[in-house]
Short mmCIF file of C-alpha atoms and ligand atoms in Angstrom, two decimals:
data_model
loop_
_atom_site.label_atom_id
_atom_site.label_comp_id
_atom_site.label_asym_id
_atom_site.label_seq_id
_atom_site.Cartn_x
_atom_site.Cartn_y
_atom_site.Cartn_z
CA MET A 1 -64.44 50.02 23.11
CA THR A 2 -63.10 47.01 25.03
CA ARG A 3 -65.52 45.14 27.22
CA PRO A 4 -65.01 45.50 31.00
CA LEU A 5 -65.61 42.09 32.62
CA SER A 6 -67.51 41.70 35.89
CA ASN A 7 -67.67 39.22 38.73
CA TYR A 8 -70.64 36.93 39.38
CA ILE A 9 -71.68 37.05 43.03
CA ASP A 10 -74.90 35.91 44.72
CA GLY A 11 -76.64 35.20 41.41
CA ALA A 12 -75.89 38.59 39.80
CA TRP A 13 -73.16 40.28 37.73
CA GLN A 14 -71.30 42.87 39.77
CA ALA A 15 -68.76 45.36 38.48
CA SER A 16 -65.64 45.53 40.63
CA LYS A 17 -64.57 48.85 42.18
CA ASN A 18 -60.98 47.95 41.21
CA ALA A 19 -59.61 50.97 39.37
CA ASP A 20 -56.72 49.21 37.69
CA PRO A 21 -58.05 46.39 35.49
CA LEU A 22 -55.75 44.35 33.22
CA ASP A 23 -56.08 44.05 29.46
CA VAL A 24 -57.08 40.68 28.03
CA THR A 25 -55.20 40.28 24.75
CA ASN A 26 -55.57 37.97 21.78
CA PRO A 27 -52.09 36.35 21.61
CA ALA A 28 -52.29 35.93 17.81
CA THR A 29 -53.40 39.42 16.85
CA GLY A 30 -52.34 41.55 19.82
CA ASP A 31 -55.88 43.00 19.95
CA VAL A 32 -57.20 43.96 23.37
CA LEU A 33 -60.42 41.98 23.79
CA ALA A 34 -61.59 43.01 27.26
CA THR A 35 -60.42 44.27 30.62
CA VAL A 36 -60.46 42.13 33.74
CA PRO A 37 -60.73 43.47 37.29
CA MET A 38 -58.14 42.55 39.90
CA THR A 39 -60.79 42.06 42.56
CA PRO A 40 -59.76 43.44 45.97
CA ALA A 41 -60.03 41.51 49.24
CA ASP A 42 -63.29 43.10 50.47
CA GLU A 43 -65.12 42.10 47.28
CA VAL A 44 -63.76 38.54 47.49
CA ASP A 45 -65.07 38.52 51.06
CA THR A 46 -68.54 39.49 49.77
CA ALA A 47 -68.42 36.49 47.42
CA VAL A 48 -67.45 34.14 50.24
CA GLN A 49 -70.25 35.52 52.46
CA ALA A 50 -72.78 34.99 49.66
CA ALA A 51 -71.62 31.39 49.27
CA ALA A 52 -71.73 30.79 53.04
CA GLU A 53 -75.28 32.16 53.24
CA ALA A 54 -76.48 30.02 50.35
CA PHE A 55 -74.96 26.81 51.73
CA PRO A 56 -77.54 25.71 54.37
CA ALA A 57 -80.40 25.75 51.84
CA TRP A 58 -78.35 24.29 48.96
CA ARG A 59 -77.07 21.30 50.94
CA ARG A 60 -80.71 20.40 51.73
CA VAL A 61 -81.71 20.28 48.06
CA PRO A 62 -81.83 16.53 47.33
CA ALA A 63 -78.90 15.31 45.20
CA PRO A 64 -81.17 14.15 42.32
CA ASP A 65 -82.56 17.70 42.19
CA ARG A 66 -79.11 19.33 42.43
CA VAL A 67 -77.88 17.46 39.36
CA GLN A 68 -80.80 18.73 37.26
CA TYR A 69 -78.92 22.04 37.04
CA LEU A 70 -75.93 20.15 35.64
CA PHE A 71 -78.03 18.33 33.05
CA HIS A 72 -79.21 21.78 31.94
CA LEU A 73 -75.64 23.12 31.94
CA LYS A 74 -74.48 20.17 29.82
CA GLN A 75 -77.11 21.02 27.19
CA LEU A 76 -76.21 24.71 27.24
CA LEU A 77 -72.51 23.87 26.80
CA GLU A 78 -73.38 21.66 23.80
CA ASP A 79 -75.59 24.39 22.30
CA HIS A 80 -72.85 27.03 22.70
CA LEU A 81 -69.86 24.84 21.87
CA ASP A 82 -68.81 26.77 18.76
CA GLU A 83 -69.02 30.16 20.44
CA LEU A 84 -67.15 28.95 23.54
CA ALA A 85 -64.44 27.35 21.39
CA ARG A 86 -63.95 30.58 19.46
CA THR A 87 -63.63 32.50 22.72
CA ILE A 88 -60.96 30.07 23.97
CA THR A 89 -59.00 30.43 20.73
CA GLU A 90 -59.29 34.21 20.80
CA GLU A 91 -58.01 34.68 24.35
CA CYS A 92 -55.73 31.64 24.70
CA GLY A 93 -54.35 31.16 21.17
CA LYS A 94 -54.83 27.42 20.66
CA THR A 95 -56.47 26.14 17.46
CA TYR A 96 -60.25 25.91 17.14
CA ASN A 97 -60.10 22.09 17.12
CA GLU A 98 -58.00 22.10 20.30
CA SER A 99 -60.55 24.43 21.90
CA VAL A 100 -63.41 22.09 20.96
CA GLY A 101 -61.34 19.18 22.34
CA GLU A 102 -60.85 20.80 25.74
CA LEU A 103 -64.54 21.71 25.97
CA ARG A 104 -65.44 18.06 25.25
CA ARG A 105 -63.26 16.98 28.18
CA GLY A 106 -64.89 19.62 30.38
CA ILE A 107 -68.41 18.53 29.41
CA GLU A 108 -67.40 14.95 30.24
CA ASN A 109 -66.88 16.11 33.84
CA VAL A 110 -70.34 17.70 33.93
CA GLU A 111 -71.79 14.39 32.71
CA THR A 112 -69.83 12.39 35.30
CA ALA A 113 -70.95 14.67 38.13
CA CYS A 114 -74.58 14.07 37.06
CA GLY A 115 -74.06 10.62 38.62
CA ILE A 116 -73.59 12.12 42.11
CA PRO A 117 -76.69 10.43 43.59
CA SER A 118 -74.81 7.13 43.09
CA LEU A 119 -71.24 8.44 43.48
CA MET A 120 -72.04 10.09 46.81
CA GLN A 121 -73.55 7.00 48.39
CA GLY A 122 -72.22 5.96 51.76
CA ALA A 123 -71.91 2.52 53.32
CA ASN A 124 -73.62 0.68 56.14
CA ASN A 125 -73.60 -2.51 58.15
CA GLU A 126 -76.53 -3.94 60.02
CA ASP A 127 -75.71 -5.56 63.39
CA ILE A 128 -72.10 -4.53 63.82
CA ALA A 129 -72.91 -5.67 67.33
CA ARG A 130 -76.16 -7.29 68.45
CA GLY A 131 -78.96 -4.78 67.68
CA ILE A 132 -76.54 -2.01 66.64
CA ASP A 133 -76.20 -0.65 63.09
CA GLU A 134 -73.47 1.57 61.66
CA HIS A 135 -73.75 4.00 58.72
CA MET A 136 -71.21 6.13 56.91
CA ILE A 137 -72.72 9.09 55.07
CA ARG A 138 -71.07 11.79 52.96
CA GLN A 139 -71.85 15.42 53.65
CA PRO A 140 -70.67 18.55 51.82
CA LEU A 141 -67.97 20.77 53.33
CA GLY A 142 -69.52 24.24 52.86
CA VAL A 143 -67.75 26.91 50.81
CA VAL A 144 -65.01 25.62 48.47
CA ALA A 145 -62.81 27.48 45.97
CA ALA A 146 -60.78 26.73 42.83
CA ILE A 147 -57.92 28.69 41.27
CA THR A 148 -57.18 27.85 37.65
CA PRO A 149 -54.42 28.46 35.02
CA PHE A 150 -54.44 30.06 31.58
CA ASN A 151 -53.92 27.03 29.36
CA PHE A 152 -57.34 25.31 29.58
CA PRO A 153 -59.90 28.03 30.36
CA GLY A 154 -62.84 25.85 29.27
CA MET A 155 -61.86 22.50 30.76
CA ILE A 156 -60.08 23.06 34.07
CA PRO A 157 -62.85 25.00 35.88
CA LEU A 158 -65.07 22.02 35.01
CA TRP A 159 -62.67 19.61 36.75
CA PHE A 160 -64.03 21.12 39.98
CA LEU A 161 -67.29 23.10 39.71
CA PRO A 162 -69.66 20.22 38.77
CA TYR A 163 -68.48 17.90 41.58
CA ALA A 164 -68.39 20.71 44.15
CA ILE A 165 -71.98 21.84 43.64
CA ALA A 166 -73.45 18.39 42.93
CA THR A 167 -72.17 17.21 46.32
CA GLY A 168 -73.94 20.20 47.96
CA ASN A 169 -71.14 22.75 48.37
CA CYS A 170 -71.16 26.39 47.32
CA PHE A 171 -68.32 27.22 44.95
CA ILE A 172 -66.02 30.14 44.13
CA LEU A 173 -63.87 30.22 40.99
CA LYS A 174 -60.82 32.46 40.55
CA PRO A 175 -59.79 31.92 36.91
CA SER A 176 -56.53 33.01 35.30
CA GLU A 177 -56.50 36.75 34.70
CA LYS A 178 -54.99 36.04 31.25
CA VAL A 179 -58.07 34.17 29.95
CA PRO A 180 -61.16 35.31 31.89
CA MET A 181 -63.60 35.59 28.97
CA THR A 182 -64.37 31.88 28.59
CA THR A 183 -65.21 31.66 32.28
CA VAL A 184 -67.44 34.71 32.10
CA ARG A 185 -69.36 32.97 29.29
CA LEU A 186 -69.52 29.75 31.36
CA PHE A 187 -71.08 31.70 34.23
CA GLU A 188 -73.57 33.38 31.88
CA LEU A 189 -74.68 29.87 30.94
CA LEU A 190 -74.78 28.82 34.60
CA ASP A 191 -77.00 31.85 35.22
CA GLU A 192 -79.43 30.52 32.60
CA THR A 193 -79.84 27.31 34.61
CA ASP A 194 -81.45 29.34 37.44
CA LEU A 195 -79.15 27.93 40.09
CA PRO A 196 -80.06 29.55 43.42
CA GLY A 197 -78.03 32.71 44.15
CA GLY A 198 -74.75 32.11 45.99
CA VAL A 199 -74.24 28.50 44.84
CA VAL A 200 -71.57 29.56 42.29
CA GLN A 201 -69.40 32.68 42.34
CA LEU A 202 -66.90 34.01 39.80
CA VAL A 203 -64.21 36.28 41.22
CA ASN A 204 -61.62 37.60 38.78
CA GLY A 205 -58.19 38.75 39.86
CA GLY A 206 -54.71 37.70 40.91
CA LYS A 207 -52.66 37.13 44.04
CA GLU A 208 -54.75 39.33 46.36
CA ALA A 209 -57.93 37.43 45.45
CA VAL A 210 -56.14 34.08 45.90
CA ASP A 211 -54.65 35.03 49.27
CA THR A 212 -58.03 36.24 50.52
CA LEU A 213 -59.56 32.85 49.67
CA LEU A 214 -56.62 31.01 51.28
CA ASP A 215 -56.95 32.98 54.52
CA HIS A 216 -60.75 33.13 54.75
CA ASP A 217 -62.19 31.15 57.67
CA ALA A 218 -65.34 30.26 55.73
CA VAL A 219 -63.47 28.60 52.84
CA ARG A 220 -63.13 24.91 53.69
CA ALA A 221 -61.26 23.53 50.68
CA VAL A 222 -59.09 24.85 47.87
CA SER A 223 -58.35 23.30 44.48
CA PHE A 224 -55.48 24.74 42.46
CA VAL A 225 -53.99 24.11 39.02
CA GLY A 226 -50.96 26.06 37.83
CA SER A 227 -47.18 26.20 38.06
CA THR A 228 -45.32 24.21 40.73
CA PRO A 229 -44.01 27.15 42.81
CA VAL A 230 -47.53 28.59 43.15
CA ALA A 231 -49.05 25.13 43.72
CA ARG A 232 -46.61 24.53 46.57
CA TYR A 233 -47.36 27.97 48.04
CA VAL A 234 -51.15 27.51 47.82
CA TYR A 235 -50.94 24.03 49.35
CA ARG A 236 -48.83 25.25 52.26
CA ARG A 237 -50.89 28.34 53.02
CA ALA A 238 -54.23 26.49 52.72
CA ALA A 239 -52.95 23.71 55.00
CA GLU A 240 -51.64 26.22 57.57
CA ASN A 241 -55.15 27.65 57.65
CA GLY A 242 -56.68 24.23 58.25
CA LYS A 243 -58.16 23.74 54.79
CA ARG A 244 -58.24 20.74 52.51
CA ALA A 245 -56.14 21.33 49.41
CA GLN A 246 -55.48 19.60 46.11
CA CYS A 247 -52.83 21.47 44.09
CA GLN A 248 -51.73 20.41 40.62
CA GLY A 249 -48.42 21.82 39.46
CA GLY A 250 -46.10 21.85 36.46
CA ALA A 251 -44.47 19.05 34.51
CA LYS A 252 -41.59 17.85 32.37
CA ASN A 253 -43.03 14.80 30.65
CA THR A 254 -40.78 12.25 28.98
CA VAL A 255 -41.63 9.78 26.24
CA VAL A 256 -39.48 6.69 25.64
CA ILE A 257 -39.17 5.47 22.04
CA MET A 258 -38.25 1.80 21.67
CA PRO A 259 -36.64 0.44 18.47
CA ASP A 260 -39.78 -1.66 17.83
CA ALA A 261 -42.15 1.33 17.96
CA GLU A 262 -44.20 1.88 14.79
CA LEU A 263 -42.37 4.94 13.43
CA GLU A 264 -45.08 6.77 11.50
CA MET A 265 -47.76 6.52 14.19
CA THR A 266 -45.26 7.28 16.96
CA THR A 267 -43.99 10.40 15.21
CA ARG A 268 -47.50 11.72 14.53
CA ILE A 269 -48.68 11.16 18.11
CA VAL A 270 -45.51 12.46 19.77
CA ALA A 271 -45.44 15.58 17.56
CA ASP A 272 -49.08 16.29 18.45
CA SER A 273 -48.23 15.95 22.13
CA ALA A 274 -45.06 18.10 21.98
CA PHE A 275 -46.35 20.88 19.72
CA GLY A 276 -50.15 20.75 20.21
CA CYS A 277 -51.46 23.77 22.16
CA ALA A 278 -48.03 25.27 21.36
CA GLY A 279 -46.55 22.98 24.02
CA GLN A 280 -48.54 24.80 26.71
CA ARG A 281 -50.07 21.67 28.15
CA CYS A 282 -49.21 20.03 31.45
CA LEU A 283 -49.37 16.70 29.58
CA ALA A 284 -47.14 17.79 26.68
CA ASN A 285 -44.24 15.51 25.83
CA ALA A 286 -41.25 17.74 26.51
CA LEU A 287 -38.43 15.19 26.16
CA ALA A 288 -37.94 11.96 24.22
CA ILE A 289 -35.47 9.25 25.20
CA THR A 290 -34.72 6.97 22.28
CA VAL A 291 -33.52 3.47 23.09
CA GLY A 292 -30.84 1.81 20.93
CA ASP A 293 -31.60 1.77 17.20
CA ALA A 294 -34.62 4.06 17.57
CA ARG A 295 -32.24 7.03 17.67
CA GLU A 296 -31.64 7.81 14.01
CA PRO A 297 -35.03 7.11 12.43
CA PHE A 298 -36.95 8.88 15.20
CA THR A 299 -34.66 11.93 15.21
CA GLU A 300 -35.11 12.28 11.47
CA SER A 301 -38.89 11.84 11.43
CA ILE A 302 -39.60 14.09 14.42
CA ALA A 303 -37.38 16.81 12.90
CA ASP A 304 -39.51 16.64 9.71
CA ALA A 305 -42.72 16.79 11.73
CA ALA A 306 -41.45 19.83 13.70
CA ALA A 307 -40.35 21.69 10.59
CA GLN A 308 -43.59 21.00 8.74
CA ARG A 309 -46.06 22.02 11.42
CA HIS A 310 -48.39 24.73 10.16
CA VAL A 311 -48.33 27.63 12.64
CA GLY A 312 -50.88 30.44 12.50
CA TYR A 313 -54.07 31.97 13.84
CA GLY A 314 -56.12 29.27 15.52
CA LEU A 315 -59.36 30.34 13.84
CA ASP A 316 -57.88 29.95 10.35
CA ASP A 317 -58.34 26.69 8.42
CA ASP A 318 -55.64 24.00 8.53
CA VAL A 319 -53.63 25.71 11.27
CA GLU A 320 -52.01 23.08 13.53
CA MET A 321 -50.46 25.31 16.17
CA GLY A 322 -51.17 28.78 17.54
CA PRO A 323 -49.01 31.35 19.35
CA VAL A 324 -47.78 31.22 22.95
CA ILE A 325 -49.75 33.18 25.50
CA THR A 326 -47.65 36.38 25.93
CA GLY A 327 -44.56 38.17 24.66
CA ASP A 328 -42.92 37.49 28.04
CA SER A 329 -43.59 33.82 27.61
CA ARG A 330 -41.97 33.82 24.14
CA GLN A 331 -38.92 35.61 25.53
CA ARG A 332 -38.61 33.13 28.39
CA ILE A 333 -38.84 30.18 25.98
CA GLU A 334 -36.22 31.68 23.65
CA GLY A 335 -33.96 32.25 26.65
CA LEU A 336 -34.30 28.60 27.69
CA ILE A 337 -33.39 27.43 24.16
CA GLY A 338 -30.24 29.59 24.39
CA GLN A 339 -29.46 28.06 27.76
CA ALA A 340 -29.89 24.55 26.30
CA GLU A 341 -27.33 25.40 23.59
CA GLN A 342 -24.89 26.56 26.25
CA GLU A 343 -25.37 23.26 28.07
CA GLY A 344 -24.37 21.39 24.91
CA ALA A 345 -27.68 20.63 23.15
CA ARG A 346 -27.82 21.07 19.34
CA VAL A 347 -30.74 22.99 17.83
CA LEU A 348 -31.96 20.76 14.97
CA VAL A 349 -35.08 22.80 14.21
CA ASP A 350 -35.09 26.43 15.36
CA GLY A 351 -38.45 28.09 16.02
CA ARG A 352 -37.05 31.38 17.30
CA GLY A 353 -37.54 34.74 15.59
CA GLN A 354 -40.39 33.64 13.29
CA GLN A 355 -43.44 35.57 12.11
CA VAL A 356 -46.83 34.71 10.66
CA ASP A 357 -47.82 36.93 7.73
CA GLY A 358 -50.67 39.25 8.61
CA PHE A 359 -50.21 38.65 12.35
CA GLU A 360 -47.08 40.68 13.07
CA SER A 361 -48.19 41.46 16.65
CA GLY A 362 -48.65 37.79 17.59
CA HIS A 363 -46.47 35.93 20.10
CA TRP A 364 -45.06 33.41 17.62
CA MET A 365 -42.76 30.64 18.66
CA PHE A 366 -42.40 27.87 16.07
CA PRO A 367 -41.63 24.20 16.87
CA THR A 368 -38.08 23.71 18.08
CA LEU A 369 -36.13 20.47 18.33
CA LEU A 370 -33.07 20.07 20.56
CA ASP A 371 -30.79 17.06 20.23
CA GLY A 372 -28.45 15.68 22.86
CA VAL A 373 -30.02 17.39 25.86
CA PRO A 374 -27.61 16.59 28.72
CA PRO A 375 -29.53 14.63 31.38
CA ALA A 376 -27.89 16.48 34.26
CA GLY A 377 -28.41 20.00 32.82
CA ASP A 378 -31.16 22.47 33.67
CA THR A 379 -32.89 22.00 30.31
CA ALA A 380 -33.66 18.38 31.15
CA GLN A 381 -35.34 19.45 34.42
CA THR A 382 -36.98 22.82 33.69
CA GLU A 383 -40.55 23.14 32.45
CA ILE A 384 -40.29 25.22 29.25
CA PHE A 385 -44.06 25.35 28.56
CA GLY A 386 -43.66 26.07 24.87
CA PRO A 387 -43.22 24.11 21.60
CA VAL A 388 -39.70 22.93 22.43
CA PHE A 389 -38.92 19.22 22.30
CA GLY A 390 -35.64 17.71 23.48
CA LEU A 391 -33.98 14.40 22.57
CA MET A 392 -31.76 12.11 24.64
CA HIS A 393 -30.40 8.70 23.72
CA VAL A 394 -29.73 5.58 25.82
CA ASP A 395 -29.16 1.86 25.20
CA THR A 396 -31.78 0.18 27.40
CA VAL A 397 -35.29 0.77 28.70
CA ASP A 398 -33.92 0.47 32.26
CA GLU A 399 -31.64 3.46 31.66
CA ALA A 400 -34.60 5.41 30.28
CA ILE A 401 -36.77 4.62 33.30
CA ALA A 402 -33.92 5.55 35.67
CA LEU A 403 -33.56 8.95 33.96
CA ILE A 404 -37.29 9.62 34.25
CA ASN A 405 -37.38 8.59 37.89
CA LYS A 406 -34.60 11.05 38.79
CA LYS A 407 -36.82 13.98 37.79
CA SER A 408 -38.62 16.05 40.37
CA TYR A 409 -41.83 16.15 38.30
CA GLY A 410 -44.16 13.14 37.97
CA ASN A 411 -47.11 14.23 35.88
CA MET A 412 -46.86 11.82 32.93
CA ALA A 413 -44.51 9.35 31.26
CA CYS A 414 -45.11 7.58 27.94
CA LEU A 415 -43.67 4.60 26.10
CA PHE A 416 -43.91 3.73 22.41
CA THR A 417 -43.28 0.06 21.65
CA SER A 418 -44.80 -3.08 20.17
CA SER A 419 -43.52 -5.17 23.09
CA GLY A 420 -46.00 -6.07 25.81
CA ALA A 421 -43.15 -7.00 28.15
CA ALA A 422 -41.49 -3.58 27.81
CA ALA A 423 -44.87 -1.89 28.35
CA ARG A 424 -45.52 -3.93 31.47
CA GLN A 425 -42.09 -3.17 32.90
CA PHE A 426 -42.50 0.54 32.14
CA ARG A 427 -45.94 0.99 33.68
CA HIS A 428 -44.83 -0.88 36.79
CA ALA A 429 -41.54 0.92 37.37
CA VAL A 430 -41.98 4.47 36.17
CA ASP A 431 -42.51 7.22 38.77
CA ALA A 432 -45.35 9.19 37.18
CA GLY A 433 -49.03 9.39 38.04
CA ASN A 434 -50.35 9.32 34.44
CA VAL A 435 -48.81 6.77 32.06
CA GLY A 436 -49.32 6.44 28.30
CA ILE A 437 -48.48 3.29 26.34
CA ASN A 438 -48.49 4.26 22.65
CA ILE A 439 -50.40 7.36 23.80
CA GLY A 440 -48.92 10.87 23.73
CA VAL A 441 -51.31 12.77 26.01
CA ALA A 442 -52.41 10.35 28.73
CA ALA A 443 -55.21 12.59 30.02
CA PRO A 444 -57.45 10.56 32.33
CA MET A 445 -61.15 10.50 31.44
CA ALA A 446 -63.46 12.34 33.84
CA PHE A 447 -64.29 9.17 35.78
CA PHE A 448 -60.60 8.56 36.61
CA PRO A 449 -58.40 10.75 38.85
CA PHE A 450 -55.96 13.15 37.18
CA SER A 451 -53.05 11.49 38.95
CA GLY A 452 -50.01 13.78 39.04
CA TRP A 453 -47.17 12.70 41.36
CA LYS A 454 -44.11 14.27 42.99
CA ASP A 455 -43.70 18.02 42.29
CA SER A 456 -46.62 17.88 39.85
CA PHE A 457 -49.16 17.45 42.65
CA PHE A 458 -49.53 18.41 46.30
CA GLY A 459 -52.28 16.64 48.19
CA ASP A 460 -53.80 13.18 48.17
CA LEU A 461 -57.20 13.32 46.45
CA HIS A 462 -56.87 14.38 42.80
CA ALA A 463 -59.32 16.17 40.52
CA GLN A 464 -62.18 14.39 38.71
CA GLY A 465 -64.39 11.39 39.35
CA ARG A 466 -64.53 9.62 42.70
CA HIS A 467 -61.49 11.52 43.99
CA GLY A 468 -63.42 14.76 43.36
CA VAL A 469 -66.43 13.42 45.26
CA GLU A 470 -64.26 12.41 48.21
CA PHE A 471 -62.43 15.74 48.19
CA TYR A 472 -65.68 17.71 48.36
CA THR A 473 -67.36 15.61 51.07
CA GLN A 474 -66.66 14.72 54.66
CA THR A 475 -67.64 11.36 56.05
CA LYS A 476 -69.88 11.06 59.07
CA VAL A 477 -70.26 7.72 60.84
CA VAL A 478 -73.41 7.03 62.80
CA VAL A 479 -73.60 4.11 65.24
CA GLU A 480 -77.23 3.44 66.08
CA ARG A 481 -79.21 1.32 68.56
CA TRP A 482 -83.00 1.07 68.80
CA PRO A 483 -83.91 -1.17 71.75
CA ASP A 484 -86.86 -3.47 71.06
CA THR A 485 -88.58 -2.28 74.23
CA TRP A 486 -89.20 1.16 72.70
CA SER A 487 -91.22 -0.22 69.82
CA ARG A 488 -93.25 -2.27 72.29
CA THR A 489 -94.03 0.77 74.49
CA PHE A 490 -95.94 2.72 71.83
P1 NAD B 501 -49.64 30.16 37.32
O1 NAD B 501 -49.12 29.36 38.45
O2 NAD B 501 -48.89 31.37 36.91
O3 NAD B 501 -51.13 30.69 37.65
C1 NAD B 501 -52.15 29.80 38.06
C2 NAD B 501 -53.16 30.56 38.90
O4 NAD B 501 -52.52 31.03 40.10
C3 NAD B 501 -53.75 31.79 38.21
O5 NAD B 501 -55.13 31.86 38.52
C4 NAD B 501 -52.98 32.94 38.83
O6 NAD B 501 -53.75 34.12 38.91
C5 NAD B 501 -52.66 32.44 40.23
N1 NAD B 501 -51.37 32.94 40.75
C6 NAD B 501 -50.24 33.19 40.02
N2 NAD B 501 -49.25 33.59 40.83
C7 NAD B 501 -49.74 33.59 42.09
C8 NAD B 501 -49.19 33.90 43.37
N3 NAD B 501 -47.93 34.28 43.49
N4 NAD B 501 -49.98 33.78 44.45
C9 NAD B 501 -51.26 33.38 44.34
N5 NAD B 501 -51.84 33.07 43.15
C10 NAD B 501 -51.10 33.16 42.04
O7 NAD B 501 -49.84 29.15 36.10
P2 NAD B 501 -50.21 29.49 34.58
O8 NAD B 501 -49.05 30.13 33.92
O9 NAD B 501 -51.55 30.14 34.51
O10 NAD B 501 -50.40 28.00 34.00
C11 NAD B 501 -49.34 27.22 33.50
C12 NAD B 501 -48.85 26.24 34.54
O11 NAD B 501 -49.92 25.40 34.97
C13 NAD B 501 -47.80 25.28 33.98
O12 NAD B 501 -46.80 25.11 34.94
C14 NAD B 501 -48.57 23.98 33.76
O13 NAD B 501 -47.79 22.81 33.79
C15 NAD B 501 -49.53 24.04 34.91
N6 NAD B 501 -50.69 23.20 34.67
C16 NAD B 501 -50.76 22.03 35.37
C17 NAD B 501 -51.81 21.17 35.14
C18 NAD B 501 -51.91 19.88 35.88
O14 NAD B 501 -52.93 19.22 35.77
N7 NAD B 501 -50.90 19.48 36.64
C19 NAD B 501 -52.82 21.50 34.22
C20 NAD B 501 -52.70 22.71 33.52
C21 NAD B 501 -51.63 23.56 33.77
#
């Protein structure tokens, strides 16, 4: 019997009336783990109403008291880390260690949001004119919502929820319908913190649920993480409806390998970035540009690393890479490798058509290495979102930077070198919001903004840290005069 998942509305679990739930499938085994409701508009409306009703009381809870719920949540997440990590691996496919890693980054955001009493402070000046003082205070917006993707079910909801509620908002999460079980467990833990009803809501579903949130008058702000076409759509529709929006989209991240890069370390780090999480990471290295003499040694060593990667079920020991999320996804990736060949790329390591013994129903796509990806072709521009790594070769770092800056995406760019001058030039000139120098996954810590640029981000305030606090608050400026005569009268 598969488990039917529910929504969490107004402090209670509620089964959806939706008669056509989707299966949630383990991508390694093909087993159906649960069913998830595609919540209809009227039930999403109930969730928004519950949040709106809870808001006036919640915003008046003092910030130091609001964060006590987050301290409790942090402890619960630590206590249930193993179980949560297993759930992520079961529904999402990544390895157990990768699941623990993403939970650690999520918990870091809970910890950072516990500092809201300081982070939310305003500013003031005494005597901006004689006897007149001016104060800027931060107030919550009201009801806010987040829509999240399949590839980090434990971490990405926590880029938003802790900051939203710590600043005094009531929050609605619409997770990916492909991986809803981790979020259900997160909300079970939130329920144990005894947060007042209506402060957090979980609404499962797809486009109808998202559109209802985007069109709802009571929703003041929308956070989104997912593919670029949907990010652009959500940003536009939210803005048309007068909402704040921060929408993180897709990526095609490039790493530049200089001839003076330390080969062994570079290969290990770049392979982890390209093939970790089966390449389904918005900060995955998807392309490498070798400069000058780096070409031959790097091509050889990355081909070895790709061919040797141990692919299998993420809960099994020593597995370094799991399956991709669905059969459709595998088909799409294989199609894009075929397209790359037609454009002139050579397949040096071919991960198509592979199986893992004992897991014949899994969506297996092994590491693939493409050499000579033509810079002007589609392969160089398209997000593949799988374990496919392309190589290009140029003579100077300037050429490499120019190729990166022509791309429409700007999520991350990395450089491997032992030259401080090359590193300085790169970080100054490259058009990407997250930059790694001898780092393969330049994921900002929770107290820094997750700074995508160009088609990787629509909005101005990013997720995490102070940007999150600013996104979830509106500033109010008070100019104040208290004439001396009044104090003398009484
Ligand atoms: P997706 O865009 O398919 O789905 C994301 C969310 O949007 C899901 O909750 C989904 O239900 C909803 N959705 C999908 N289609 C919709 C539509 N037409 N209208 C309204 N809502 C819709 O993304 P995904 O496949 O779940 O995730 C992978 C993508 O996310 C990749 O492109 C990856 O680069 C990106 N991503 C970006 C970041 C980042 O920080 N920039 C982080 C993680 C993932």
